[in-house]
mmCIF file with all atom_site columns, N, CA and C in Angstrom:
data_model
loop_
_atom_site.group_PDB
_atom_site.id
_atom_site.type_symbol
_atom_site.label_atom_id
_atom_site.label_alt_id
_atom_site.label_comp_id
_atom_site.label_asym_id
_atom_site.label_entity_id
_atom_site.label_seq_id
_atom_site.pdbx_PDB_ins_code
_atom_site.Cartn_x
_atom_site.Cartn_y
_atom_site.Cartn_z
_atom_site.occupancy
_atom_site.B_iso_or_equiv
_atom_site.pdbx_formal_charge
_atom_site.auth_seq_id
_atom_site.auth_comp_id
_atom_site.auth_asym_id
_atom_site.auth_atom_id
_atom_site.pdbx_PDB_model_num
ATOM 1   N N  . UNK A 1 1  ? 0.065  1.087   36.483 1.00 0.00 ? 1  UNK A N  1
ATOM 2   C CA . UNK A 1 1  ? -0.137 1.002   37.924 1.00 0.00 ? 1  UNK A CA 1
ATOM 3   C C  . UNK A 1 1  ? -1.032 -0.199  38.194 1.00 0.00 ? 1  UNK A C  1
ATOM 4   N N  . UNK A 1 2  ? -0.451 -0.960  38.945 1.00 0.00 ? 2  UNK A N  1
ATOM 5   C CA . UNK A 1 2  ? -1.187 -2.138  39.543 1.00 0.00 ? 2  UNK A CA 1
ATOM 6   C C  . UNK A 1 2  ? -1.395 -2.080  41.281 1.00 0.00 ? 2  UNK A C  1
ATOM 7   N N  . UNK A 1 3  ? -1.941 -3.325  41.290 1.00 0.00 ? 3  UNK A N  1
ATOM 8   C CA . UNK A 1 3  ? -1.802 -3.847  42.827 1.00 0.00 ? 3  UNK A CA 1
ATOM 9   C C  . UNK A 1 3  ? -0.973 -3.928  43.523 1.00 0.00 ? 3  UNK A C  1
ATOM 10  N N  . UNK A 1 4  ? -0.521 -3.479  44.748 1.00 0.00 ? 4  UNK A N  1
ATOM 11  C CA . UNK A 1 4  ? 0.635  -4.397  45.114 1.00 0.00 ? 4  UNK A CA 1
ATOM 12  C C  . UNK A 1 4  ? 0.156  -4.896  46.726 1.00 0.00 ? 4  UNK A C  1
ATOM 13  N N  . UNK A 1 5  ? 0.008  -5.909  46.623 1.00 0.00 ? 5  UNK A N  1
ATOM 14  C CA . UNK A 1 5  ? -0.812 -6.927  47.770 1.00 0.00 ? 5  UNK A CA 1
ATOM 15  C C  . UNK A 1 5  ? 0.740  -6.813  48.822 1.00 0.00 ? 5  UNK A C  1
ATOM 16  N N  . UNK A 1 6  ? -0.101 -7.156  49.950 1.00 0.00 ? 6  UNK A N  1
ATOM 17  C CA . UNK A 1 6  ? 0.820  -7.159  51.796 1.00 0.00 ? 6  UNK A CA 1
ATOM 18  C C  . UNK A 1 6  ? 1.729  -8.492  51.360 1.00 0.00 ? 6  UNK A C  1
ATOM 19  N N  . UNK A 1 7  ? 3.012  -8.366  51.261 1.00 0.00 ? 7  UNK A N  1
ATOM 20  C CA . UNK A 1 7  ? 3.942  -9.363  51.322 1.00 0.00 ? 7  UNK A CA 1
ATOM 21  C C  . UNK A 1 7  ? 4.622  -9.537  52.852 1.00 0.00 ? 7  UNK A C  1
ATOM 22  N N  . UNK A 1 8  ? 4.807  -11.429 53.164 1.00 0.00 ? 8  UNK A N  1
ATOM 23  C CA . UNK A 1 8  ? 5.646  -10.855 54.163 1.00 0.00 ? 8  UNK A CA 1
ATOM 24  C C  . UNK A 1 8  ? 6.701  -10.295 55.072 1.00 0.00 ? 8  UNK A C  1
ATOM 25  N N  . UNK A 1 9  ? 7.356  -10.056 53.803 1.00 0.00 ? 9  UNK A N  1
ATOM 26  C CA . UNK A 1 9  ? 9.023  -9.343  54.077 1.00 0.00 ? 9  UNK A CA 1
ATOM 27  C C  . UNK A 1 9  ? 8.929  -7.830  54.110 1.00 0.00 ? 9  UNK A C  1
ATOM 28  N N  . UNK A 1 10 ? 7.168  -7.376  53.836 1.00 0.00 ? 10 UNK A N  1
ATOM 29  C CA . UNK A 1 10 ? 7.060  -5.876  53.886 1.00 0.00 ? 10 UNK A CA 1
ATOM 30  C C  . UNK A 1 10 ? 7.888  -4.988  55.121 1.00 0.00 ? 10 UNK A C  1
ATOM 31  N N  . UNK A 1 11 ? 8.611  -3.581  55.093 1.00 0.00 ? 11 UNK A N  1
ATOM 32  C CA . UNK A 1 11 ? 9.147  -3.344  55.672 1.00 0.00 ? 11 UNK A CA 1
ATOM 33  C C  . UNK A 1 11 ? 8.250  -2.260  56.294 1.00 0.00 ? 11 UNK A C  1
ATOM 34  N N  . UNK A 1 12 ? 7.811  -2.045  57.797 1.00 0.00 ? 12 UNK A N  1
ATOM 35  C CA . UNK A 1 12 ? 7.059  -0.884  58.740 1.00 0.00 ? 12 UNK A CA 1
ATOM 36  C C  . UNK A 1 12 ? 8.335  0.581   58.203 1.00 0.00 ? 12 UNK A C  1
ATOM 37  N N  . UNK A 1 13 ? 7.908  1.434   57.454 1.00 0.00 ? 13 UNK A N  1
ATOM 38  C CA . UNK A 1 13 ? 8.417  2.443   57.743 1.00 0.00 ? 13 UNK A CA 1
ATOM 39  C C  . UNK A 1 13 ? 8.169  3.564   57.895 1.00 0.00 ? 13 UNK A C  1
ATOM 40  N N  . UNK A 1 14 ? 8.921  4.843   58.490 1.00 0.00 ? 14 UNK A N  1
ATOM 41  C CA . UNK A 1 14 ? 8.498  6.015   59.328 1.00 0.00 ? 14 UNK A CA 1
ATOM 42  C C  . UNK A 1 14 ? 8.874  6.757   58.087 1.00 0.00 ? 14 UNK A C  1
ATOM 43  N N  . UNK A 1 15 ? 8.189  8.033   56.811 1.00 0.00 ? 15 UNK A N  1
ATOM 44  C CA . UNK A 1 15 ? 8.415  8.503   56.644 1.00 0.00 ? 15 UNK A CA 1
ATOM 45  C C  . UNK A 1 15 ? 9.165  9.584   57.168 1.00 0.00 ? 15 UNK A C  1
ATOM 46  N N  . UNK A 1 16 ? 10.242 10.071  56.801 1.00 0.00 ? 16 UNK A N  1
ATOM 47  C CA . UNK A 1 16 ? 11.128 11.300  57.341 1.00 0.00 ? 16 UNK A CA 1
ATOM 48  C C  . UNK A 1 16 ? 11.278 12.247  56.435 1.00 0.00 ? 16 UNK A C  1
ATOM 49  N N  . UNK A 1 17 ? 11.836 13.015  57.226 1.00 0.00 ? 17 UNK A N  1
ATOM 50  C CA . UNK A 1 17 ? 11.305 14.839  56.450 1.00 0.00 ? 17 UNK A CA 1
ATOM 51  C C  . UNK A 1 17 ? 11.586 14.906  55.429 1.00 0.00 ? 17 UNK A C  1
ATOM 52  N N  . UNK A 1 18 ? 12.889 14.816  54.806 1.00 0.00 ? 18 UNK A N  1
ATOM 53  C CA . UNK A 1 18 ? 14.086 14.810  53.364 1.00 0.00 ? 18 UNK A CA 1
ATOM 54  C C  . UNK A 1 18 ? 12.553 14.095  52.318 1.00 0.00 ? 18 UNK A C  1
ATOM 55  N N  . UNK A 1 19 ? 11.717 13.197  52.753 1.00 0.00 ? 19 UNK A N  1
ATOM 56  C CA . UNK A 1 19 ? 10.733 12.439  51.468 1.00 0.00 ? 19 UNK A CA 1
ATOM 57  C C  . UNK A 1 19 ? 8.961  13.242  51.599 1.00 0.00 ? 19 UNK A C  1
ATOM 58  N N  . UNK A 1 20 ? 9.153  13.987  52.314 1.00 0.00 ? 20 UNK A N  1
ATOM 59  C CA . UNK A 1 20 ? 7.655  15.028  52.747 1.00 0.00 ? 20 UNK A CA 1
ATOM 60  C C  . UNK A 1 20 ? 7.235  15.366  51.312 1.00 0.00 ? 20 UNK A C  1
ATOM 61  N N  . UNK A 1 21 ? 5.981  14.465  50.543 1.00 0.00 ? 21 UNK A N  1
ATOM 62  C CA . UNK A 1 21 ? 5.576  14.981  49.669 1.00 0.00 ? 21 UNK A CA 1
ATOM 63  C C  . UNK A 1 21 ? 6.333  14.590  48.587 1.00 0.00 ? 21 UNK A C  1
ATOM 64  N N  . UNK A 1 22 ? 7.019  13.938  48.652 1.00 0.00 ? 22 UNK A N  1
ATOM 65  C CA . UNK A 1 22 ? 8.380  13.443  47.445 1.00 0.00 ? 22 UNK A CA 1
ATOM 66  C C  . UNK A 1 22 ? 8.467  12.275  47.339 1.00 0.00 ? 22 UNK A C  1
ATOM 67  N N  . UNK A 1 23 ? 7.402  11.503  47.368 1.00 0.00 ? 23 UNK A N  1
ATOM 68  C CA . UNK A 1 23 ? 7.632  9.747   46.871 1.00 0.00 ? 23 UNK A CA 1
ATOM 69  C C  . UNK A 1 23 ? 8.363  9.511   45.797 1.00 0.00 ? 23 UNK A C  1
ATOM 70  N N  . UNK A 1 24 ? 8.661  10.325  44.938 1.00 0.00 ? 24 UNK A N  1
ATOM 71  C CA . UNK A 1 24 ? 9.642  10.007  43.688 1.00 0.00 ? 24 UNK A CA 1
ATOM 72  C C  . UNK A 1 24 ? 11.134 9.770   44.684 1.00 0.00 ? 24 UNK A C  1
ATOM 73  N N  . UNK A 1 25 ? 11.540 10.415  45.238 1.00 0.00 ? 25 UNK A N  1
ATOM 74  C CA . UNK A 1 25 ? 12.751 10.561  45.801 1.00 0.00 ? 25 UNK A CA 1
ATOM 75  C C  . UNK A 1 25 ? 13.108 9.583   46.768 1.00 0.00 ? 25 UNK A C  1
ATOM 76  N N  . UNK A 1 26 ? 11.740 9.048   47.657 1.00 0.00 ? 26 UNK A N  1
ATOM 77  C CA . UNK A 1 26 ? 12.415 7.808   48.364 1.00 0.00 ? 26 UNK A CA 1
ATOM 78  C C  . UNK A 1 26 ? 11.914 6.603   47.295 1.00 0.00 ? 26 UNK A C  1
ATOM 79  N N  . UNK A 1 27 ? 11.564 6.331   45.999 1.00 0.00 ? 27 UNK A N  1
ATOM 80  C CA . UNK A 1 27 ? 11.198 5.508   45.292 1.00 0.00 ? 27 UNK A CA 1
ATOM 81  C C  . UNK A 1 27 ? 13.091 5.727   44.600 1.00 0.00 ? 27 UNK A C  1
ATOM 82  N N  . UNK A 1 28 ? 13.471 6.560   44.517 1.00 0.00 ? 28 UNK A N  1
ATOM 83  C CA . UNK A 1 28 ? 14.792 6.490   43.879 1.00 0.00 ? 28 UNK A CA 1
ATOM 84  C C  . UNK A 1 28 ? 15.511 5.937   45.086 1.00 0.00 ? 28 UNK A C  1
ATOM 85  N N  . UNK A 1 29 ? 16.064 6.534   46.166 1.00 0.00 ? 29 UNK A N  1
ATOM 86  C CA . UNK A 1 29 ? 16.579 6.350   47.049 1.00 0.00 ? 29 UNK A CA 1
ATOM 87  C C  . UNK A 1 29 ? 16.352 4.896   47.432 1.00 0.00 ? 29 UNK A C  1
ATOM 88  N N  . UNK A 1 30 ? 15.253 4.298   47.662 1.00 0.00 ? 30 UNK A N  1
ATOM 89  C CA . UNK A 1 30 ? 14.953 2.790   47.694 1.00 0.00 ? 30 UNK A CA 1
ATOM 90  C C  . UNK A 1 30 ? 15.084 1.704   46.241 1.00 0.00 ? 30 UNK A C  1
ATOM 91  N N  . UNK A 1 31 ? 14.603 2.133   45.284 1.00 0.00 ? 31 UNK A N  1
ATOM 92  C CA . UNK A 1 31 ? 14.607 0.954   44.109 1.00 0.00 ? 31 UNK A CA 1
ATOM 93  C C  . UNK A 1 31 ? 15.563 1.630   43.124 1.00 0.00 ? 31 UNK A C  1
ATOM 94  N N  . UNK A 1 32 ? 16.352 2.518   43.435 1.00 0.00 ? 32 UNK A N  1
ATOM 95  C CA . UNK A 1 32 ? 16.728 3.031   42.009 1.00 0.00 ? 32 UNK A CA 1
ATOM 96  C C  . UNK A 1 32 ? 15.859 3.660   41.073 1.00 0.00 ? 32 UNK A C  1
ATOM 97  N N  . UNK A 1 33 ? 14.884 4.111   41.193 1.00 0.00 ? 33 UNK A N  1
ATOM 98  C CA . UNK A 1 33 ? 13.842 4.382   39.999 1.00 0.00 ? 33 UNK A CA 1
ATOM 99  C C  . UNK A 1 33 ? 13.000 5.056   40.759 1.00 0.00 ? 33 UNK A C  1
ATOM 100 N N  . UNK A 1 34 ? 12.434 6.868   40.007 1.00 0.00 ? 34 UNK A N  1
ATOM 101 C CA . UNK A 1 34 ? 11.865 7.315   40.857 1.00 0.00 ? 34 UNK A CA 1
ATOM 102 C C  . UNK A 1 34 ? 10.546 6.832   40.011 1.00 0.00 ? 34 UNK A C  1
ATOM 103 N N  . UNK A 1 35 ? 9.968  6.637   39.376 1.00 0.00 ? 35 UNK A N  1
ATOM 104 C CA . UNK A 1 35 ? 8.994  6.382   38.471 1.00 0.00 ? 35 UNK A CA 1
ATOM 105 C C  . UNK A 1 35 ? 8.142  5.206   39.298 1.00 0.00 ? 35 UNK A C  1
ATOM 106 N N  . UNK A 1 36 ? 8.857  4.764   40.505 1.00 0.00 ? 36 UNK A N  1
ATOM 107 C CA . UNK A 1 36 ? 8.149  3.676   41.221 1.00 0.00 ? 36 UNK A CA 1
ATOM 108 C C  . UNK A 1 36 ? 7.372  4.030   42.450 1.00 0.00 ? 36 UNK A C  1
ATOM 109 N N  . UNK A 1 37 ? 7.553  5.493   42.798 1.00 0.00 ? 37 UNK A N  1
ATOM 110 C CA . UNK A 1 37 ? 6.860  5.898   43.286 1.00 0.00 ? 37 UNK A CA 1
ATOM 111 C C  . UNK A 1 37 ? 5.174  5.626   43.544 1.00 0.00 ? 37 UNK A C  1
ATOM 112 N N  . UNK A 1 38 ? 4.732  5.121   42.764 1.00 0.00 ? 38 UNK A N  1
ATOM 113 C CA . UNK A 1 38 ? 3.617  4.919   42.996 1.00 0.00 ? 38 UNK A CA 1
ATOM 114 C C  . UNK A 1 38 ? 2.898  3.474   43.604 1.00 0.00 ? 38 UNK A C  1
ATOM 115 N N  . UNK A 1 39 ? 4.340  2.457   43.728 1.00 0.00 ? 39 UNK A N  1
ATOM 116 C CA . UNK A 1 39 ? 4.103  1.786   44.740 1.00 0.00 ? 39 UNK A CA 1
ATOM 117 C C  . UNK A 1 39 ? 3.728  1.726   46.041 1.00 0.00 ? 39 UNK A C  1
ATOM 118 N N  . UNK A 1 40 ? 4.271  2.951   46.558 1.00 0.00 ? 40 UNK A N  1
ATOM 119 C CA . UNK A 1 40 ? 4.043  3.231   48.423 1.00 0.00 ? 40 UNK A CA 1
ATOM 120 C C  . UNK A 1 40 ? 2.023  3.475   47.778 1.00 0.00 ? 40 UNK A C  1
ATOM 121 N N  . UNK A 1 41 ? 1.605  4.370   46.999 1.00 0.00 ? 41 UNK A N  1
ATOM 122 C CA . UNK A 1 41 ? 0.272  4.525   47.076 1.00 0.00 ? 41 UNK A CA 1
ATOM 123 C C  . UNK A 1 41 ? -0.423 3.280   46.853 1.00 0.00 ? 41 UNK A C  1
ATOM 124 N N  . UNK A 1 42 ? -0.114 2.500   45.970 1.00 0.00 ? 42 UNK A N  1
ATOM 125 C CA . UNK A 1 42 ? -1.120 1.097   46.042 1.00 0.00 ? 42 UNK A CA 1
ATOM 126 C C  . UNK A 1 42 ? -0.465 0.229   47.140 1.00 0.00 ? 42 UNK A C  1
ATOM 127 N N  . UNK A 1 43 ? 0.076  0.124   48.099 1.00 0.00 ? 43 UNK A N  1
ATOM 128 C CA . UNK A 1 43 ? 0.406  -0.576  49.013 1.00 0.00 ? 43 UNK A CA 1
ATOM 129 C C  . UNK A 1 43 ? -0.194 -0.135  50.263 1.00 0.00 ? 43 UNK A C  1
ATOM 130 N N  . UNK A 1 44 ? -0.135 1.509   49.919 1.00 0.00 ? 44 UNK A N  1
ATOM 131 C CA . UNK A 1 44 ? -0.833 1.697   51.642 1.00 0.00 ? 44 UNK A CA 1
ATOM 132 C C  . UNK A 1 44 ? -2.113 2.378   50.918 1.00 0.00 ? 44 UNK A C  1
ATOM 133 N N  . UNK A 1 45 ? -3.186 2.218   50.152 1.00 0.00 ? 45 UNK A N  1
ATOM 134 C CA . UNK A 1 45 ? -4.127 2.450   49.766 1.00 0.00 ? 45 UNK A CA 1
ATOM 135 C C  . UNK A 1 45 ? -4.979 3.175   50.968 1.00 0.00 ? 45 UNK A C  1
ATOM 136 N N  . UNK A 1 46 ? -5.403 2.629   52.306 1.00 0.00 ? 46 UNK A N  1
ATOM 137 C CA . UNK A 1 46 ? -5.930 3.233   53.293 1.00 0.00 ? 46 UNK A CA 1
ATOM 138 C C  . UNK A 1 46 ? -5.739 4.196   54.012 1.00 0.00 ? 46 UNK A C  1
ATOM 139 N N  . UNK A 1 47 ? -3.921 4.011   53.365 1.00 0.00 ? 47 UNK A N  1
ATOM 140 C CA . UNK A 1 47 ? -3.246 5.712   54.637 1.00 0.00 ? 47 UNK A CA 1
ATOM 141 C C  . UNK A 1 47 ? -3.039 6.619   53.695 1.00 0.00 ? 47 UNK A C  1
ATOM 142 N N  . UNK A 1 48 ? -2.726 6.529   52.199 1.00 0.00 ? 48 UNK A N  1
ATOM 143 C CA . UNK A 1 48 ? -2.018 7.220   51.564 1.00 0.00 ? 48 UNK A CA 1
ATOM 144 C C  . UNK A 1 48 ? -3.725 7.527   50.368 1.00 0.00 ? 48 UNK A C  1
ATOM 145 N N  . UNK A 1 49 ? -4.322 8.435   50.807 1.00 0.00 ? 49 UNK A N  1
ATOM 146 C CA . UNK A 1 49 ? -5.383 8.595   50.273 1.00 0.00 ? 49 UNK A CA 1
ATOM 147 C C  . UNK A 1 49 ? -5.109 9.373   48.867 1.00 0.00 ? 49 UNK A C  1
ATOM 148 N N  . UNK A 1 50 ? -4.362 10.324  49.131 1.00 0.00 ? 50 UNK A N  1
ATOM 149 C CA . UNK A 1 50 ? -3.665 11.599  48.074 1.00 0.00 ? 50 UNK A CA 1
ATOM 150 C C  . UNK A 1 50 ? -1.694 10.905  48.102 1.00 0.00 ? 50 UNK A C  1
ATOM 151 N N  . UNK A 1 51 ? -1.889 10.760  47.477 1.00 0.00 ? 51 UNK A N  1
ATOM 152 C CA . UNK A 1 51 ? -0.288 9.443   46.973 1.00 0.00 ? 51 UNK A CA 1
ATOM 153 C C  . UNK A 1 51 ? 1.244  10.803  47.336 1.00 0.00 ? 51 UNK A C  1
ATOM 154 N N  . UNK A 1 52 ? 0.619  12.150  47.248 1.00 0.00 ? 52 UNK A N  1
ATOM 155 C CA . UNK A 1 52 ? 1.487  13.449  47.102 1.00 0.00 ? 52 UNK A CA 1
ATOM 156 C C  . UNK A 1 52 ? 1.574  13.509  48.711 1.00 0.00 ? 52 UNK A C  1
ATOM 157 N N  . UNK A 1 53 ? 0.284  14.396  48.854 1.00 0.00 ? 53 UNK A N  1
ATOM 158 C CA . UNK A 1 53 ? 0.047  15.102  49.667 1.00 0.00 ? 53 UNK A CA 1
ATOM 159 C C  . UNK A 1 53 ? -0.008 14.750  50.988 1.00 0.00 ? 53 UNK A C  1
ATOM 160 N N  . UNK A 1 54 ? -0.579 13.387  51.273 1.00 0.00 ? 54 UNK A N  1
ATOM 161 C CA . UNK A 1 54 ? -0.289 12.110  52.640 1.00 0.00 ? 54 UNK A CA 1
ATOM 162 C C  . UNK A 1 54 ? 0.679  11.796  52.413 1.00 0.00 ? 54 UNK A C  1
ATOM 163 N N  . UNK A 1 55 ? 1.699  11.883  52.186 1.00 0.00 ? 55 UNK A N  1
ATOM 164 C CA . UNK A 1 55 ? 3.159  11.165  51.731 1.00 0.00 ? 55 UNK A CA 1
ATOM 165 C C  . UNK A 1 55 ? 4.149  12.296  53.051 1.00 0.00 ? 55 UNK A C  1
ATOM 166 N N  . UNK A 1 56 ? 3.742  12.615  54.139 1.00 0.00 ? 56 UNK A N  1
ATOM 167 C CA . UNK A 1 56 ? 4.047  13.668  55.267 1.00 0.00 ? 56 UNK A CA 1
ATOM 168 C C  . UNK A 1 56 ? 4.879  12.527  56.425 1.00 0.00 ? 56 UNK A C  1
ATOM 169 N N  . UNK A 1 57 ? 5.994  13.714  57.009 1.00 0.00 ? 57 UNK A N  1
ATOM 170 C CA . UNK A 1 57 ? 7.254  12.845  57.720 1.00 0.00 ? 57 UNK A CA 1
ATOM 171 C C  . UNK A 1 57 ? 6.254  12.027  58.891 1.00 0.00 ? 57 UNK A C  1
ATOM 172 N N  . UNK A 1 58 ? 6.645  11.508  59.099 1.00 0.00 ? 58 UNK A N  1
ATOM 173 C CA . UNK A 1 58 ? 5.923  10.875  60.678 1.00 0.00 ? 58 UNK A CA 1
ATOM 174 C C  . UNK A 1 58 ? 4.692  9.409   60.626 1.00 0.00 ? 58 UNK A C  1
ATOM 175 N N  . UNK A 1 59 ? 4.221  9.270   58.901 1.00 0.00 ? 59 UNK A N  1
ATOM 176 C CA . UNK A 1 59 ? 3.571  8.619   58.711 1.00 0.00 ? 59 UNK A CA 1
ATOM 177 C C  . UNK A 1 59 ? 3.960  7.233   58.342 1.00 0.00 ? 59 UNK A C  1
ATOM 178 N N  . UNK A 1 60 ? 3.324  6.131   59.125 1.00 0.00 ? 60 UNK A N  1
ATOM 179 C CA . UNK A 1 60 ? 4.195  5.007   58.788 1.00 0.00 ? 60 UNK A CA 1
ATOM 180 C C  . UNK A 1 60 ? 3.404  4.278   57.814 1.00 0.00 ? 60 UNK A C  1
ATOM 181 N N  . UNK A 1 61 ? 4.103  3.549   56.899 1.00 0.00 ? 61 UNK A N  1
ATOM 182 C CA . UNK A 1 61 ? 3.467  3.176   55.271 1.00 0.00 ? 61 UNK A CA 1
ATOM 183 C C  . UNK A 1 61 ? 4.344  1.714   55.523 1.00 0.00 ? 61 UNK A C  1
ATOM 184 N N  . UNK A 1 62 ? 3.720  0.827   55.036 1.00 0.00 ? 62 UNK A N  1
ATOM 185 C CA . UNK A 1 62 ? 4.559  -0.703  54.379 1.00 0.00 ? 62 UNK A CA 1
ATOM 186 C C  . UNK A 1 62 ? 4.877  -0.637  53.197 1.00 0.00 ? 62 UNK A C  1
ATOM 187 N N  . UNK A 1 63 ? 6.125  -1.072  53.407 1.00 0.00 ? 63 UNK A N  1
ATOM 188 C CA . UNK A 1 63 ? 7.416  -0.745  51.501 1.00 0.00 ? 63 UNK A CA 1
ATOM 189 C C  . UNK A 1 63 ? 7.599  -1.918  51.662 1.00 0.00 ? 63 UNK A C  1
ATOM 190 N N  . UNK A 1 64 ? 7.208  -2.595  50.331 1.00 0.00 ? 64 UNK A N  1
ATOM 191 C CA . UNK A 1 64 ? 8.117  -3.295  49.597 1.00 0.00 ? 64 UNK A CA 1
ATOM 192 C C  . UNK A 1 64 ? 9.357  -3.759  49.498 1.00 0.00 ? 64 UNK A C  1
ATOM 193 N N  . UNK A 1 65 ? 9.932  -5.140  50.001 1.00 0.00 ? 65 UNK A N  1
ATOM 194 C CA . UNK A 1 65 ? 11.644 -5.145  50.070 1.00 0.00 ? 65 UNK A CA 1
ATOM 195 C C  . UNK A 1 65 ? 11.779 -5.113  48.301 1.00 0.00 ? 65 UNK A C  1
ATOM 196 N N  . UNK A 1 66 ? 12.754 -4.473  47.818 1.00 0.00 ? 66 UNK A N  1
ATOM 197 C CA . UNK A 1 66 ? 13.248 -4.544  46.718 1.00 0.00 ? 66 UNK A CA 1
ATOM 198 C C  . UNK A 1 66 ? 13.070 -5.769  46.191 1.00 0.00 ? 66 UNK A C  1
ATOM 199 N N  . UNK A 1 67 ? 13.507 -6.858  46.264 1.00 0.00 ? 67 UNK A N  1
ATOM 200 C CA . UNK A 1 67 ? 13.552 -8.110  45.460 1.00 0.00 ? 67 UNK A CA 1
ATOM 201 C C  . UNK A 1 67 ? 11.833 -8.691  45.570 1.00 0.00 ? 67 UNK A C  1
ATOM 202 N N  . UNK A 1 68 ? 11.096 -8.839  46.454 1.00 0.00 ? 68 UNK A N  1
ATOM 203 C CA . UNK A 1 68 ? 9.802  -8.804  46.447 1.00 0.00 ? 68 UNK A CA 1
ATOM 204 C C  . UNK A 1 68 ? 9.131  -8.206  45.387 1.00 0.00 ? 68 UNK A C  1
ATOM 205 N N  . UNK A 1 69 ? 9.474  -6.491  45.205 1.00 0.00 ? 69 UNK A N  1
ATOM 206 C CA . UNK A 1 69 ? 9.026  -5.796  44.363 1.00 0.00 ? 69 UNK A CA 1
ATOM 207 C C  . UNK A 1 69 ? 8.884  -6.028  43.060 1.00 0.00 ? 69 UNK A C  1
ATOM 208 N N  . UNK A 1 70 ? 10.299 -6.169  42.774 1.00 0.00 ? 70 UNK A N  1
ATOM 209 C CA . UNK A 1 70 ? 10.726 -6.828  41.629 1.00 0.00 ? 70 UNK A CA 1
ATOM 210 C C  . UNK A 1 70 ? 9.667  -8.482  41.097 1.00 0.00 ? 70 UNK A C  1
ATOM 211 N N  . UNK A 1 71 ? 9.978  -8.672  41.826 1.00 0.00 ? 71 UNK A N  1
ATOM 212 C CA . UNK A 1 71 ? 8.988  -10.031 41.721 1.00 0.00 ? 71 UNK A CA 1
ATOM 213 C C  . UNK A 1 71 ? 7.977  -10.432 41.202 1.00 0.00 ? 71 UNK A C  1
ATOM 214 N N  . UNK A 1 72 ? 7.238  -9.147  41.750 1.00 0.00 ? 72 UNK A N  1
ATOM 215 C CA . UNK A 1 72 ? 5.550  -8.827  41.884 1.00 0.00 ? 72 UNK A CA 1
ATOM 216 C C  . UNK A 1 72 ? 5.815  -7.950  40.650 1.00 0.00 ? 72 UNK A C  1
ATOM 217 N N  . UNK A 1 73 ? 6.490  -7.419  40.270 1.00 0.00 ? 73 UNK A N  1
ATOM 218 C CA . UNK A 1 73 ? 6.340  -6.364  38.611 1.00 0.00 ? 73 UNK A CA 1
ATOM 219 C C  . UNK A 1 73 ? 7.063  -7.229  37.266 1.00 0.00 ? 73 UNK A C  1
ATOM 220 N N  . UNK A 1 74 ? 7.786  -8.409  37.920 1.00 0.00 ? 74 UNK A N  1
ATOM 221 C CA . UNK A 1 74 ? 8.133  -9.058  37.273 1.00 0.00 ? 74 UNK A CA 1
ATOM 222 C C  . UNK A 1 74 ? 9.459  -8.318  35.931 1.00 0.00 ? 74 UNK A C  1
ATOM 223 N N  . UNK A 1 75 ? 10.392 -7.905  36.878 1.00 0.00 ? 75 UNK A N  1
ATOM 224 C CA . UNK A 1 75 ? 11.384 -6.907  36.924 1.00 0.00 ? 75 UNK A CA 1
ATOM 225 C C  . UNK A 1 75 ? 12.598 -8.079  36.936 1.00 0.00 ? 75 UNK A C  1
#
């Protein structure tokens, strides 16, 4: 687990219900890989205090565009 610093192709998004508590699942659903989940927590470090448990529908977090991601993990 590293850093992952504000890029500017970051995307504003609205968690929704189907990912409540399930960052593995929109880490699959978005990168292919649920194991990346732990990107949304070092990206929104200030909102996502508990990486699980703040991970609730309605909360908006900055994701990573895929190829950015990649980039920055050197993927």
């Amino acid at each position: 687990i590293r850093p992952i610093p504000a890029e500017p192709d970051d995307v504003l998004y609205v968690i929704q219900v189907q990912y409540t508590h399930r960052p593995d699942l929109l880490a699959f659903d978005m990168y292919g890989d649920k194991d990346l989940w732990w990107v949304y927590a070092q990206r929104n470090i200030e909102i996502l205090k508990d990486p699980v448990f703040d991970f609730e529908a309605g909360t908006e977090i900055f994701v990573p565009k895929g190829p950015s991601l990649k980039r920055l993990l050197g993927l």
